């Protein structure tokens, strides 16, 4: 039984979410969408590995992958093999992991908040992660060596989410509006602290801080991929497993409680899951805006609001978009490289304005 079925049987008034569920049967089916996105992601990965300052043929890309997986004895030209395996492939795979994490986190956040305009950064996780990284850069405190920066960013993101949740909680429960407003306030505070640390940094530190504030996966390595891949796989798997509960939560807190959902506990678990996915992504890429906002919207417009399709499709869509965006970032202004976060903001912000006007028009105003 789906969330839409429950709403109809309960005699609740028709909502835009229910209309979206009905539209699901008139739009692309889930398996077809997931298959199409998987093919698109595979094509984007091949293109991302093939194109750049040193162009490589698609056949060489496939042959190199097959060789390193033990499926082929012959290797491409040693130079081609080194460029692909040591430089291109880590960057492409890291783009897949970061994009999938942000896309799934955005869809989970929107389902948890029952708000189509929510995105992971709204609870302060991105700003907290950047503050953790900037503090490491300016203070020089590096107990974990080269891993101190990503570790500091990851912990900063988690701490900021816990601070938002604790501040917004009152009388044993947390209201969504209070949570969002607390996140906005914390984002402003963290932004001010980041600005203050930036003011006191030197030129070398400023260059490092720029990476975290503008976003990039140019420093991708296999160890970074190995560090964040398990978090992404486990996080996305847990989110997909919670699809039915997210559908029930869309009915409203009261209905969800009647249907057996412990709303407060479940919401905290989803916030923690979103924090882990986002913080791990930001810890290796810096702030990459709008992926978690735009991708779930596009998927929802095509396949409807059912989370069993929305969550994996958002992960695949986010991965595809980020790989393509990174390819554009390093080729559009070659030999220079456009910051990845800048490029996604240039594309995502017009979509946000359009979605804002569309939402207001369909609801007949905000009041």
PDB file of N, CA and C in Angstrom, residues 211-271:
ATOM      1  N   UNK A 211      39.270  26.825  -2.214  1.00  0.00           N
ATOM      2  CA  UNK A 211      38.847  25.488  -2.628  1.00  0.00           C
ATOM      3  C   UNK A 211      37.582  25.072  -1.885  1.00  0.00           C
ATOM      4  N   UNK A 212      37.540  25.311  -0.588  1.00  0.00           N
ATOM      5  CA  UNK A 212      36.414  24.846   0.223  1.00  0.00           C
ATOM      6  C   UNK A 212      35.171  25.694   0.022  1.00  0.00           C
ATOM      7  N   UNK A 213      35.343  26.978  -0.218  1.00  0.00           N
ATOM      8  CA  UNK A 213      34.171  27.848  -0.359  1.00  0.00           C
ATOM      9  C   UNK A 213      33.581  27.833  -1.772  1.00  0.00           C
ATOM     10  N   UNK A 214      34.373  27.498  -2.771  1.00  0.00           N
ATOM     11  CA  UNK A 214      33.879  27.496  -4.158  1.00  0.00           C
ATOM     12  C   UNK A 214      33.632  26.095  -4.692  1.00  0.00           C
ATOM     13  N   UNK A 215      34.206  25.090  -4.089  1.00  0.00           N
ATOM     14  CA  UNK A 215      33.949  23.710  -4.479  1.00  0.00           C
ATOM     15  C   UNK A 215      34.794  23.230  -5.641  1.00  0.00           C
ATOM     16  N   UNK A 216      35.341  22.032  -5.517  1.00  0.00           N
ATOM     17  CA  UNK A 216      36.141  21.425  -6.580  1.00  0.00           C
ATOM     18  C   UNK A 216      36.451  19.989  -6.201  1.00  0.00           C
ATOM     19  N   UNK A 217      36.643  19.148  -7.216  1.00  0.00           N
ATOM     20  CA  UNK A 217      37.128  17.788  -6.973  1.00  0.00           C
ATOM     21  C   UNK A 217      38.453  17.588  -7.703  1.00  0.00           C
ATOM     22  N   UNK A 218      39.158  18.692  -7.945  1.00  0.00           N
ATOM     23  CA  UNK A 218      40.433  18.625  -8.644  1.00  0.00           C
ATOM     24  C   UNK A 218      41.495  17.875  -7.860  1.00  0.00           C
ATOM     25  N   UNK A 219      41.352  17.819  -6.541  1.00  0.00           N
ATOM     26  CA  UNK A 219      42.340  17.143  -5.705  1.00  0.00           C
ATOM     27  C   UNK A 219      41.942  15.703  -5.390  1.00  0.00           C
ATOM     28  N   UNK A 220      41.174  15.101  -6.296  1.00  0.00           N
ATOM     29  CA  UNK A 220      40.691  13.732  -6.082  1.00  0.00           C
ATOM     30  C   UNK A 220      41.839  12.734  -6.105  1.00  0.00           C
ATOM     31  N   UNK A 221      41.800  11.780  -5.186  1.00  0.00           N
ATOM     32  CA  UNK A 221      42.753  10.671  -5.127  1.00  0.00           C
ATOM     33  C   UNK A 221      41.984   9.401  -4.752  1.00  0.00           C
ATOM     34  N   UNK A 222      42.587   8.258  -5.009  1.00  0.00           N
ATOM     35  CA  UNK A 222      41.935   7.006  -4.631  1.00  0.00           C
ATOM     36  C   UNK A 222      41.708   6.896  -3.126  1.00  0.00           C
ATOM     37  N   UNK A 223      42.674   7.317  -2.278  1.00  0.00           N
ATOM     38  CA  UNK A 223      42.392   7.261  -0.831  1.00  0.00           C
ATOM     39  C   UNK A 223      41.165   8.070  -0.428  1.00  0.00           C
ATOM     40  N   UNK A 224      40.936   9.234  -1.054  1.00  0.00           N
ATOM     41  CA  UNK A 224      39.739  10.019  -0.746  1.00  0.00           C
ATOM     42  C   UNK A 224      38.480   9.280  -1.178  1.00  0.00           C
ATOM     43  N   UNK A 225      38.551   8.633  -2.347  1.00  0.00           N
ATOM     44  CA  UNK A 225      37.403   7.858  -2.815  1.00  0.00           C
ATOM     45  C   UNK A 225      37.087   6.743  -1.832  1.00  0.00           C
ATOM     46  N   UNK A 226      38.123   6.026  -1.404  1.00  0.00           N
ATOM     47  CA  UNK A 226      37.933   4.913  -0.469  1.00  0.00           C
ATOM     48  C   UNK A 226      37.383   5.403   0.871  1.00  0.00           C
ATOM     49  N   UNK A 227      37.760   6.622   1.264  1.00  0.00           N
ATOM     50  CA  UNK A 227      37.314   7.154   2.549  1.00  0.00           C
ATOM     51  C   UNK A 227      35.829   7.484   2.557  1.00  0.00           C
ATOM     52  N   UNK A 228      35.312   8.039   1.452  1.00  0.00           N
ATOM     53  CA  UNK A 228      33.922   8.496   1.444  1.00  0.00           C
ATOM     54  C   UNK A 228      32.957   7.500   0.806  1.00  0.00           C
ATOM     55  N   UNK A 229      33.474   6.555   0.003  1.00  0.00           N
ATOM     56  CA  UNK A 229      32.589   5.613  -0.683  1.00  0.00           C
ATOM     57  C   UNK A 229      31.739   4.781   0.276  1.00  0.00           C
ATOM     58  N   UNK A 230      32.294   4.207   1.344  1.00  0.00           N
ATOM     59  CA  UNK A 230      31.443   3.424   2.261  1.00  0.00           C
ATOM     60  C   UNK A 230      30.327   4.248   2.892  1.00  0.00           C
ATOM     61  N   UNK A 231      30.625   5.498   3.261  1.00  0.00           N
ATOM     62  CA  UNK A 231      29.590   6.351   3.848  1.00  0.00           C
ATOM     63  C   UNK A 231      28.472   6.608   2.851  1.00  0.00           C
ATOM     64  N   UNK A 232      28.836   6.838   1.577  1.00  0.00           N
ATOM     65  CA  UNK A 232      27.829   7.089   0.551  1.00  0.00           C
ATOM     66  C   UNK A 232      26.972   5.855   0.299  1.00  0.00           C
ATOM     67  N   UNK A 233      27.610   4.689   0.182  1.00  0.00           N
ATOM     68  CA  UNK A 233      26.865   3.456  -0.097  1.00  0.00           C
ATOM     69  C   UNK A 233      25.914   3.128   1.045  1.00  0.00           C
ATOM     70  N   UNK A 234      26.416   3.171   2.272  1.00  0.00           N
ATOM     71  CA  UNK A 234      25.571   2.854   3.429  1.00  0.00           C
ATOM     72  C   UNK A 234      24.461   3.895   3.585  1.00  0.00           C
ATOM     73  N   UNK A 235      24.807   5.184   3.431  1.00  0.00           N
ATOM     74  CA  UNK A 235      23.815   6.234   3.593  1.00  0.00           C
ATOM     75  C   UNK A 235      22.694   6.141   2.578  1.00  0.00           C
ATOM     76  N   UNK A 236      23.036   5.934   1.313  1.00  0.00           N
ATOM     77  CA  UNK A 236      22.013   5.835   0.267  1.00  0.00           C
ATOM     78  C   UNK A 236      21.174   4.583   0.465  1.00  0.00           C
ATOM     79  N   UNK A 237      21.801   3.481   0.861  1.00  0.00           N
ATOM     80  CA  UNK A 237      21.054   2.237   1.099  1.00  0.00           C
ATOM     81  C   UNK A 237      20.051   2.400   2.235  1.00  0.00           C
ATOM     82  N   UNK A 238      20.473   3.024   3.322  1.00  0.00           N
ATOM     83  CA  UNK A 238      19.573   3.257   4.455  1.00  0.00           C
ATOM     84  C   UNK A 238      18.428   4.189   4.055  1.00  0.00           C
ATOM     85  N   UNK A 239      18.744   5.225   3.279  1.00  0.00           N
ATOM     86  CA  UNK A 239      17.700   6.154   2.841  1.00  0.00           C
ATOM     87  C   UNK A 239      16.655   5.447   1.986  1.00  0.00           C
ATOM     88  N   UNK A 240      17.101   4.628   1.041  1.00  0.00           N
ATOM     89  CA  UNK A 240      16.159   3.898   0.187  1.00  0.00           C
ATOM     90  C   UNK A 240      15.323   2.930   1.020  1.00  0.00           C
ATOM     91  N   UNK A 241      15.936   2.311   2.025  1.00  0.00           N
ATOM     92  CA  UNK A 241      15.192   1.392   2.891  1.00  0.00           C
ATOM     93  C   UNK A 241      14.097   2.118   3.675  1.00  0.00           C
ATOM     94  N   UNK A 242      14.265   3.429   3.888  1.00  0.00           N
ATOM     95  CA  UNK A 242      13.277   4.223   4.629  1.00  0.00           C
ATOM     96  C   UNK A 242      12.244   4.871   3.716  1.00  0.00           C
ATOM     97  N   UNK A 243      12.190   4.455   2.452  1.00  0.00           N
ATOM     98  CA  UNK A 243      11.300   5.099   1.476  1.00  0.00           C
ATOM     99  C   UNK A 243       9.845   5.091   1.911  1.00  0.00           C
ATOM    100  N   UNK A 244       9.364   3.946   2.385  1.00  0.00           N
ATOM    101  CA  UNK A 244       7.951   3.844   2.762  1.00  0.00           C
ATOM    102  C   UNK A 244       7.612   4.791   3.915  1.00  0.00           C
ATOM    103  N   UNK A 245       8.520   4.885   4.897  1.00  0.00           N
ATOM    104  CA  UNK A 245       8.261   5.777   6.024  1.00  0.00           C
ATOM    105  C   UNK A 245       8.255   7.240   5.574  1.00  0.00           C
ATOM    106  N   UNK A 246       9.109   7.594   4.623  1.00  0.00           N
ATOM    107  CA  UNK A 246       9.097   8.957   4.097  1.00  0.00           C
ATOM    108  C   UNK A 246       7.790   9.237   3.365  1.00  0.00           C
ATOM    109  N   UNK A 247       7.267   8.243   2.645  1.00  0.00           N
ATOM    110  CA  UNK A 247       5.971   8.413   1.988  1.00  0.00           C
ATOM    111  C   UNK A 247       4.865   8.641   3.017  1.00  0.00           C
ATOM    112  N   UNK A 248       4.906   7.895   4.111  1.00  0.00           N
ATOM    113  CA  UNK A 248       3.893   8.055   5.150  1.00  0.00           C
ATOM    114  C   UNK A 248       4.036   9.398   5.853  1.00  0.00           C
ATOM    115  N   UNK A 249       5.265   9.865   6.037  1.00  0.00           N
ATOM    116  CA  UNK A 249       5.480  11.160   6.677  1.00  0.00           C
ATOM    117  C   UNK A 249       4.918  12.288   5.830  1.00  0.00           C
ATOM    118  N   UNK A 250       4.849  12.078   4.520  1.00  0.00           N
ATOM    119  CA  UNK A 250       4.288  13.101   3.626  1.00  0.00           C
ATOM    120  C   UNK A 250       2.800  13.328   3.883  1.00  0.00           C
ATOM    121  N   UNK A 251       2.150  12.381   4.553  1.00  0.00           N
ATOM    122  CA  UNK A 251       0.736  12.555   4.885  1.00  0.00           C
ATOM    123  C   UNK A 251       0.513  13.551   6.008  1.00  0.00           C
ATOM    124  N   UNK A 252       1.569  13.889   6.742  1.00  0.00           N
ATOM    125  CA  UNK A 252       1.460  14.756   7.900  1.00  0.00           C
ATOM    126  C   UNK A 252       1.856  14.000   9.163  1.00  0.00           C
ATOM    127  N   UNK A 253       2.311  14.737  10.166  1.00  0.00           N
ATOM    128  CA  UNK A 253       2.805  14.097  11.382  1.00  0.00           C
ATOM    129  C   UNK A 253       1.725  13.273  12.083  1.00  0.00           C
ATOM    130  N   UNK A 254       0.517  13.820  12.176  1.00  0.00           N
ATOM    131  CA  UNK A 254      -0.543  13.112  12.891  1.00  0.00           C
ATOM    132  C   UNK A 254      -0.887  11.798  12.208  1.00  0.00           C
ATOM    133  N   UNK A 255      -1.035  11.832  10.883  1.00  0.00           N
ATOM    134  CA  UNK A 255      -1.352  10.606  10.148  1.00  0.00           C
ATOM    135  C   UNK A 255      -0.212   9.603  10.246  1.00  0.00           C
ATOM    136  N   UNK A 256       1.016  10.095  10.175  1.00  0.00           N
ATOM    137  CA  UNK A 256       2.168   9.199  10.261  1.00  0.00           C
ATOM    138  C   UNK A 256       2.215   8.505  11.616  1.00  0.00           C
ATOM    139  N   UNK A 257       1.895   9.239  12.691  1.00  0.00           N
ATOM    140  CA  UNK A 257       1.886   8.619  14.025  1.00  0.00           C
ATOM    141  C   UNK A 257       0.812   7.537  14.110  1.00  0.00           C
ATOM    142  N   UNK A 258      -0.356   7.815  13.542  1.00  0.00           N
ATOM    143  CA  UNK A 258      -1.435   6.823  13.565  1.00  0.00           C
ATOM    144  C   UNK A 258      -1.053   5.571  12.785  1.00  0.00           C
ATOM    145  N   UNK A 259      -0.172   5.730  11.798  1.00  0.00           N
ATOM    146  CA  UNK A 259       0.254   4.599  10.981  1.00  0.00           C
ATOM    147  C   UNK A 259       1.501   3.917  11.527  1.00  0.00           C
ATOM    148  N   UNK A 260       1.893   4.287  12.743  1.00  0.00           N
ATOM    149  CA  UNK A 260       2.961   3.569  13.415  1.00  0.00           C
ATOM    150  C   UNK A 260       4.344   4.166  13.316  1.00  0.00           C
ATOM    151  N   UNK A 261       4.470   5.391  12.791  1.00  0.00           N
ATOM    152  CA  UNK A 261       5.782   6.022  12.656  1.00  0.00           C
ATOM    153  C   UNK A 261       6.080   6.846  13.910  1.00  0.00           C
ATOM    154  N   UNK A 262       7.222   6.602  14.521  1.00  0.00           N
ATOM    155  CA  UNK A 262       7.676   7.462  15.618  1.00  0.00           C
ATOM    156  C   UNK A 262       8.342   8.676  14.987  1.00  0.00           C
ATOM    157  N   UNK A 263       7.556   9.698  14.776  1.00  0.00           N
ATOM    158  CA  UNK A 263       7.951  10.816  13.922  1.00  0.00           C
ATOM    159  C   UNK A 263       9.234  11.476  14.403  1.00  0.00           C
ATOM    160  N   UNK A 264       9.309  11.790  15.696  1.00  0.00           N
ATOM    161  CA  UNK A 264      10.471  12.526  16.197  1.00  0.00           C
ATOM    162  C   UNK A 264      11.755  11.714  16.032  1.00  0.00           C
ATOM    163  N   UNK A 265      11.684  10.439  16.399  1.00  0.00           N
ATOM    164  CA  UNK A 265      12.865   9.583  16.271  1.00  0.00           C
ATOM    165  C   UNK A 265      13.245   9.399  14.806  1.00  0.00           C
ATOM    166  N   UNK A 266      12.253   9.204  13.963  1.00  0.00           N
ATOM    167  CA  UNK A 266      12.522   8.994  12.542  1.00  0.00           C
ATOM    168  C   UNK A 266      13.102  10.251  11.900  1.00  0.00           C
ATOM    169  N   UNK A 267      12.552  11.414  12.265  1.00  0.00           N
ATOM    170  CA  UNK A 267      13.067  12.664  11.696  1.00  0.00           C
ATOM    171  C   UNK A 267      14.523  12.903  12.108  1.00  0.00           C
ATOM    172  N   UNK A 268      14.837  12.618  13.359  1.00  0.00           N
ATOM    173  CA  UNK A 268      16.232  12.774  13.800  1.00  0.00           C
ATOM    174  C   UNK A 268      17.147  11.819  13.037  1.00  0.00           C
ATOM    175  N   UNK A 269      16.696  10.579  12.830  1.00  0.00           N
ATOM    176  CA  UNK A 269      17.511   9.614  12.083  1.00  0.00           C
ATOM    177  C   UNK A 269      17.755  10.083  10.657  1.00  0.00           C
ATOM    178  N   UNK A 270      16.727  10.647  10.027  1.00  0.00           N
ATOM    179  CA  UNK A 270      16.887  11.133   8.649  1.00  0.00           C
ATOM    180  C   UNK A 270      17.786  12.367   8.601  1.00  0.00           C
ATOM    181  N   UNK A 271      17.685  13.237   9.614  1.00  0.00           N
ATOM    182  CA  UNK A 271      18.584  14.398   9.666  1.00  0.00           C
ATOM    183  C   UNK A 271      20.032  13.944   9.841  1.00  0.00           C
TER     184      UNK A 271
END
